[in-house]
CSV table of N, CA, C and O in Angstrom, one decimal:
chain,number,residue,atom,x,y,z
A,127,SER,N,-20.5,5.7,-0.7
A,127,SER,CA,-21.7,4.8,-0.8
A,127,SER,C,-21.7,3.8,0.1
A,127,SER,O,-20.5,3.6,0.7
A,128,GLY,N,-22.7,3.1,0.3
A,128,GLY,CA,-22.9,2.1,1.4
A,128,GLY,C,-22.8,0.7,0.9
A,128,GLY,O,-22.0,0.4,-0.1
A,129,HIS,N,-23.7,-0.1,1.3
A,129,HIS,CA,-23.5,-1.5,1.0
A,129,HIS,C,-24.3,-2.1,-0.1
A,129,HIS,O,-24.2,-3.2,-0.8
A,130,SER,N,-25.3,-1.1,-0.6
A,130,SER,CA,-26.0,-1.4,-1.7
A,130,SER,C,-26.4,-0.3,-2.3
A,130,SER,O,-26.2,1.0,-1.9
A,131,ARG,N,-27.2,-0.3,-3.4
A,131,ARG,CA,-27.7,0.9,-4.1
A,131,ARG,C,-28.8,1.8,-3.4
A,131,ARG,O,-28.8,2.9,-3.4
A,132,ALA,N,-29.5,0.9,-2.5
A,132,ALA,CA,-30.4,1.7,-1.5
A,132,ALA,C,-29.8,2.2,-0.4
A,132,ALA,O,-30.5,3.0,0.4
A,133,ASP,N,-28.5,2.0,-0.2
A,133,ASP,CA,-27.8,2.5,1.0
A,133,ASP,C,-26.9,3.6,0.7
A,133,ASP,O,-25.7,3.4,0.0
A,134,PRO,N,-27.2,4.8,1.1
A,134,PRO,CA,-26.4,6.0,0.6
A,134,PRO,C,-25.1,6.0,1.2
A,134,PRO,O,-24.1,6.6,1.0
A,135,GLY,N,-25.0,5.3,2.4
A,135,GLY,CA,-23.7,5.3,3.2
A,135,GLY,C,-23.4,6.5,3.9
A,135,GLY,O,-22.1,6.7,4.1
A,136,LYS,N,-24.4,7.2,4.3
A,136,LYS,CA,-24.2,8.6,5.0
A,136,LYS,C,-23.3,8.6,6.4
A,136,LYS,O,-23.0,9.4,7.0
A,137,TYR,N,-23.2,7.3,6.9
A,137,TYR,CA,-22.8,7.1,8.2
A,137,TYR,C,-21.2,7.1,8.3
A,137,TYR,O,-20.7,7.0,9.3
A,138,ARG,N,-20.7,7.1,7.0
A,138,ARG,CA,-19.2,7.0,6.8
A,138,ARG,C,-18.7,8.5,6.4
A,138,ARG,O,-19.4,9.0,5.4
A,139,PRO,N,-17.9,9.0,6.9
A,139,PRO,CA,-17.3,10.3,6.5
A,139,PRO,C,-16.6,10.4,5.1
A,139,PRO,O,-16.1,9.2,4.8
A,140,ASP,N,-16.9,11.4,4.4
A,140,ASP,CA,-16.3,11.2,3.0
A,140,ASP,C,-14.9,11.0,3.0
A,140,ASP,O,-14.4,10.4,2.1
A,141,GLU,N,-14.1,11.4,3.9
A,141,GLU,CA,-12.7,11.3,4.0
A,141,GLU,C,-12.3,9.8,4.3
A,141,GLU,O,-11.4,9.3,3.7
A,142,GLU,N,-13.2,9.0,4.8
A,142,GLU,CA,-13.0,7.6,5.3
A,142,GLU,C,-13.1,7.0,3.9
A,142,GLU,O,-12.4,6.1,3.5
A,143,VAL,N,-14.3,7.2,3.1
A,143,VAL,CA,-14.4,6.4,1.9
A,143,VAL,C,-13.3,6.7,1.0
A,143,VAL,O,-12.8,5.9,0.2
A,144,LYS,N,-12.9,8.0,0.9
A,144,LYS,CA,-11.9,8.4,0.0
A,144,LYS,C,-10.6,7.9,0.2
A,144,LYS,O,-9.9,7.1,-0.6
A,145,ASP,N,-10.2,7.6,1.5
A,145,ASP,CA,-9.2,7.0,1.8
A,145,ASP,C,-9.2,5.4,1.6
A,145,ASP,O,-8.2,4.9,1.1
A,146,TRP,N,-10.2,4.9,1.6
A,146,TRP,CA,-10.3,3.4,1.5
A,146,TRP,C,-10.1,3.1,0.0
A,146,TRP,O,-9.4,2.4,-0.4
A,147,LEU,N,-10.7,4.0,-0.8
A,147,LEU,CA,-10.7,3.8,-2.3
A,147,LEU,C,-9.3,4.2,-2.9
A,147,LEU,O,-8.9,3.4,-3.7
A,148,GLU,N,-8.7,5.0,-2.2
A,148,GLU,CA,-7.4,5.3,-2.8
A,148,GLU,C,-6.1,4.6,-2.1
A,148,GLU,O,-5.3,4.4,-2.6
A,149,ASN,N,-6.4,4.1,-0.9
A,149,ASN,CA,-5.2,3.4,-0.2
A,149,ASN,C,-5.7,1.9,0.2
A,149,ASN,O,-4.7,1.2,0.5
A,150,LYS,N,-6.8,1.5,0.4
A,150,LYS,CA,-7.1,0.3,0.9
A,150,LYS,C,-8.0,-0.7,0.3
A,150,LYS,O,-8.2,-1.7,0.5
A,151,ASP,N,-8.2,-0.2,-1.1
A,151,ASP,CA,-9.1,-1.2,-1.9
A,151,ASP,C,-8.2,-2.2,-2.2
A,151,ASP,O,-7.1,-2.4,-2.8
A,152,PRO,N,-8.6,-3.5,-2.0
A,152,PRO,CA,-7.8,-4.8,-2.2
A,152,PRO,C,-7.6,-5.1,-3.7
A,152,PRO,O,-6.3,-5.5,-3.8
A,153,ILE,N,-8.5,-4.9,-4.5
A,153,ILE,CA,-8.1,-5.1,-5.9
A,153,ILE,C,-7.0,-4.2,-6.5
A,153,ILE,O,-6.2,-4.6,-7.2
A,154,THR,N,-7.1,-2.8,-6.1
A,154,THR,CA,-6.1,-1.8,-6.6
A,154,THR,C,-4.8,-2.1,-5.9
A,154,THR,O,-3.8,-2.3,-6.7
A,155,ASN,N,-4.8,-2.6,-4.6
A,155,ASN,CA,-3.5,-3.0,-3.9
A,155,ASN,C,-3.0,-4.1,-4.6
A,155,ASN,O,-1.6,-4.2,-4.7
A,156,TYR,N,-3.7,-5.2,-5.0
A,156,TYR,CA,-3.1,-6.5,-5.5
A,156,TYR,C,-2.6,-6.2,-6.9
A,156,TYR,O,-1.6,-6.7,-7.2
A,157,ARG,N,-3.4,-5.4,-7.6
A,157,ARG,CA,-2.7,-4.9,-8.9
A,157,ARG,C,-1.3,-4.3,-8.7
A,157,ARG,O,-0.4,-4.6,-9.7
A,158,LYS,N,-1.3,-3.3,-7.9
A,158,LYS,CA,0.1,-2.8,-7.7
A,158,LYS,C,1.1,-3.7,-7.0
A,158,LYS,O,2.3,-3.6,-7.7
A,159,ARG,N,0.7,-4.7,-6.4
A,159,ARG,CA,1.7,-5.7,-5.9
A,159,ARG,C,2.1,-6.4,-7.0
A,159,ARG,O,3.4,-6.8,-7.2
A,160,LEU,N,1.3,-6.9,-7.9
A,160,LEU,CA,1.7,-7.5,-9.1
A,160,LEU,C,2.6,-6.9,-10.0
A,160,LEU,O,3.7,-7.3,-10.4
A,161,LEU,N,2.4,-5.6,-10.2
A,161,LEU,CA,3.3,-4.7,-11.0
A,161,LEU,C,4.6,-4.6,-10.2
A,161,LEU,O,5.8,-4.6,-10.8
A,162,ASP,N,4.8,-4.6,-8.8
A,162,ASP,CA,5.7,-4.6,-8.1
A,162,ASP,C,6.8,-5.8,-8.2
A,162,ASP,O,7.8,-5.7,-8.2
A,163,TYR,N,6.1,-6.8,-8.4
A,163,TYR,CA,6.7,-8.1,-8.7
A,163,TYR,C,7.1,-8.4,-10.2
A,163,TYR,O,7.4,-9.6,-10.6
A,164,ASN,N,7.1,-7.1,-10.9
A,164,ASN,CA,7.3,-7.2,-12.3
A,164,ASN,C,6.5,-8.1,-13.3
A,164,ASN,O,7.0,-8.6,-14.3
A,165,ILE,N,5.3,-8.2,-12.9
A,165,ILE,CA,4.3,-8.9,-13.8
A,165,ILE,C,4.0,-8.0,-14.9
A,165,ILE,O,3.7,-6.8,-14.6
A,166,ASP,N,4.0,-8.4,-16.0
A,166,ASP,CA,3.8,-7.4,-17.2
A,166,ASP,C,2.4,-7.0,-17.2
A,166,ASP,O,1.4,-7.6,-16.7
A,167,GLU,N,2.2,-5.7,-17.4
A,167,GLU,CA,1.0,-4.9,-17.6
A,167,GLU,C,-0.1,-5.8,-18.4
A,167,GLU,O,-1.3,-5.9,-18.0
A,168,LYS,N,0.5,-6.2,-19.5
A,168,LYS,CA,-0.4,-7.0,-20.5
A,168,LYS,C,-1.0,-8.2,-19.9
A,168,LYS,O,-2.2,-8.5,-20.0
A,169,VAL,N,-0.2,-8.9,-19.0
A,169,VAL,CA,-0.5,-10.1,-18.3
A,169,VAL,C,-1.8,-9.8,-17.4
A,169,VAL,O,-2.8,-10.3,-17.3
A,170,ILE,N,-1.5,-8.6,-16.6
A,170,ILE,CA,-2.5,-8.3,-15.6
A,170,ILE,C,-3.9,-7.9,-16.3
A,170,ILE,O,-4.9,-8.1,-16.0
A,171,SER,N,-3.5,-7.2,-17.5
A,171,SER,CA,-4.8,-6.7,-18.3
A,171,SER,C,-5.8,-7.9,-18.7
A,171,SER,O,-6.9,-7.9,-18.8
A,172,ASP,N,-4.8,-8.8,-19.2
A,172,ASP,CA,-5.6,-10.0,-19.7
A,172,ASP,C,-6.4,-10.9,-18.5
A,172,ASP,O,-7.4,-11.3,-18.9
A,173,ILE,N,-5.8,-10.9,-17.5
A,173,ILE,CA,-6.4,-11.5,-16.4
A,173,ILE,C,-7.6,-10.8,-16.1
A,173,ILE,O,-8.8,-11.3,-15.7
A,174,GLU,N,-7.7,-9.4,-15.8
A,174,GLU,CA,-8.5,-8.5,-15.5
A,174,GLU,C,-9.9,-8.7,-16.6
A,174,GLU,O,-11.1,-8.8,-16.3
A,175,ASN,N,-9.4,-8.7,-17.9
A,175,ASN,CA,-10.4,-8.8,-18.9
A,175,ASN,C,-11.1,-10.2,-18.8
A,175,ASN,O,-12.4,-10.4,-19.0
A,176,LYS,N,-10.3,-11.3,-18.5
A,176,LYS,CA,-10.9,-12.7,-18.4
A,176,LYS,C,-12.0,-12.7,-17.2
A,176,LYS,O,-13.1,-13.2,-17.4
A,177,ILE,N,-11.6,-12.0,-16.2
A,177,ILE,CA,-12.4,-11.9,-15.0
A,177,ILE,C,-13.8,-11.1,-15.5
A,177,ILE,O,-14.8,-11.8,-15.0
A,178,LYS,N,-13.6,-10.1,-15.9
A,178,LYS,CA,-14.7,-9.3,-16.5
A,178,LYS,C,-15.6,-10.0,-17.3
A,178,LYS,O,-17.0,-9.9,-17.3
A,179,GLN,N,-15.0,-10.8,-18.3
A,179,GLN,CA,-16.0,-11.7,-19.0
A,179,GLN,C,-16.7,-12.8,-18.5
A,179,GLN,O,-17.8,-13.0,-18.7
A,180,GLU,N,-16.1,-13.3,-17.5
A,180,GLU,CA,-16.6,-14.3,-16.6
A,180,GLU,C,-17.8,-13.9,-15.9
A,180,GLU,O,-18.8,-14.4,-16.0
A,181,VAL,N,-17.7,-12.8,-15.2
A,181,VAL,CA,-18.8,-12.1,-14.7
A,181,VAL,C,-19.9,-11.6,-15.4
A,181,VAL,O,-21.0,-12.1,-15.0
A,182,LEU,N,-19.5,-11.1,-16.6
A,182,LEU,CA,-20.7,-10.8,-17.7
A,182,LEU,C,-21.4,-12.1,-18.2
A,182,LEU,O,-22.5,-12.1,-18.0
A,183,GLN,N,-20.9,-13.2,-18.3
A,183,GLN,CA,-21.3,-14.5,-18.6
A,183,GLN,C,-22.3,-14.8,-17.6
A,183,GLN,O,-23.3,-15.4,-17.7
A,184,GLN,N,-21.8,-14.7,-16.2
A,184,GLN,CA,-22.6,-15.2,-15.3
A,184,GLN,C,-24.0,-14.3,-14.9
A,184,GLN,O,-25.1,-14.9,-14.8
A,185,GLU,N,-23.6,-13.1,-15.3
A,185,GLU,CA,-24.8,-12.1,-15.1
A,185,GLU,C,-25.9,-12.5,-16.3
A,185,GLU,O,-27.0,-12.3,-16.1
A,186,ILE,N,-25.3,-12.6,-17.6
A,186,ILE,CA,-26.4,-13.1,-18.5
A,186,ILE,C,-27.0,-14.5,-18.2
A,186,ILE,O,-28.1,-14.4,-18.5
A,187,LYS,N,-26.4,-15.3,-17.6
A,187,LYS,CA,-26.9,-16.7,-17.3
A,187,LYS,C,-28.2,-16.4,-16.4
A,187,LYS,O,-29.1,-17.2,-16.5
A,188,ILE,N,-28.0,-15.4,-15.4
A,188,ILE,CA,-29.1,-15.3,-14.3
A,188,ILE,C,-30.0,-14.3,-14.7
A,188,ILE,O,-31.0,-14.0,-14.1
A,189,LEU,N,-30.0,-13.6,-15.9
A,189,LEU,CA,-30.8,-12.4,-16.1
A,189,LEU,C,-32.2,-12.8,-16.5
A,189,LEU,O,-33.1,-12.3,-16.0
A,190,PRO,N,-32.5,-14.0,-17.1
A,190,PRO,CA,-33.9,-14.5,-17.3
A,190,PRO,C,-34.6,-14.7,-16.0
A,190,PRO,O,-35.7,-14.4,-15.6
A,191,ASP,N,-33.8,-15.2,-15.0
A,191,ASP,CA,-34.3,-15.5,-13.7
A,191,ASP,C,-34.8,-14.2,-12.9
A,191,ASP,O,-35.8,-14.2,-12.3
A,192,ILE,N,-33.9,-13.2,-13.1
A,192,ILE,CA,-34.1,-11.9,-12.5
A,192,ILE,C,-35.5,-11.2,-13.2
A,192,ILE,O,-36.3,-10.7,-12.5
A,193,LEU,N,-35.6,-11.4,-14.5
A,193,LEU,CA,-36.6,-10.7,-15.2
A,193,LEU,C,-37.9,-11.3,-14.8
A,193,LEU,O,-38.9,-10.7,-15.1
A,194,CYS,N,-37.9,-12.6,-14.4
A,194,CYS,CA,-39.1,-13.5,-14.4
A,194,CYS,C,-39.8,-13.2,-13.1
A,194,CYS,O,-40.8,-13.8,-12.8
A,195,GLN,N,-39.0,-12.6,-12.1
A,195,GLN,CA,-39.3,-12.5,-10.6
A,195,GLN,C,-40.7,-11.7,-10.7
A,195,GLN,O,-40.8,-10.7,-11.1
């Protein structure tokens, strides 16, 4: 995939995208790092859930503006 939904990203080889997702994704790597530092899985999951909730709340906030365009 590319930079947006309209960008199919065909300029990047499939192997490069796969490598990035499996080995270089910063979110996945940071999660692994927290586990390596013996941070409890539940603590990490709680943080992830808080972030997801915050993102959702912000999306809901801007939804009326998007719909009225």
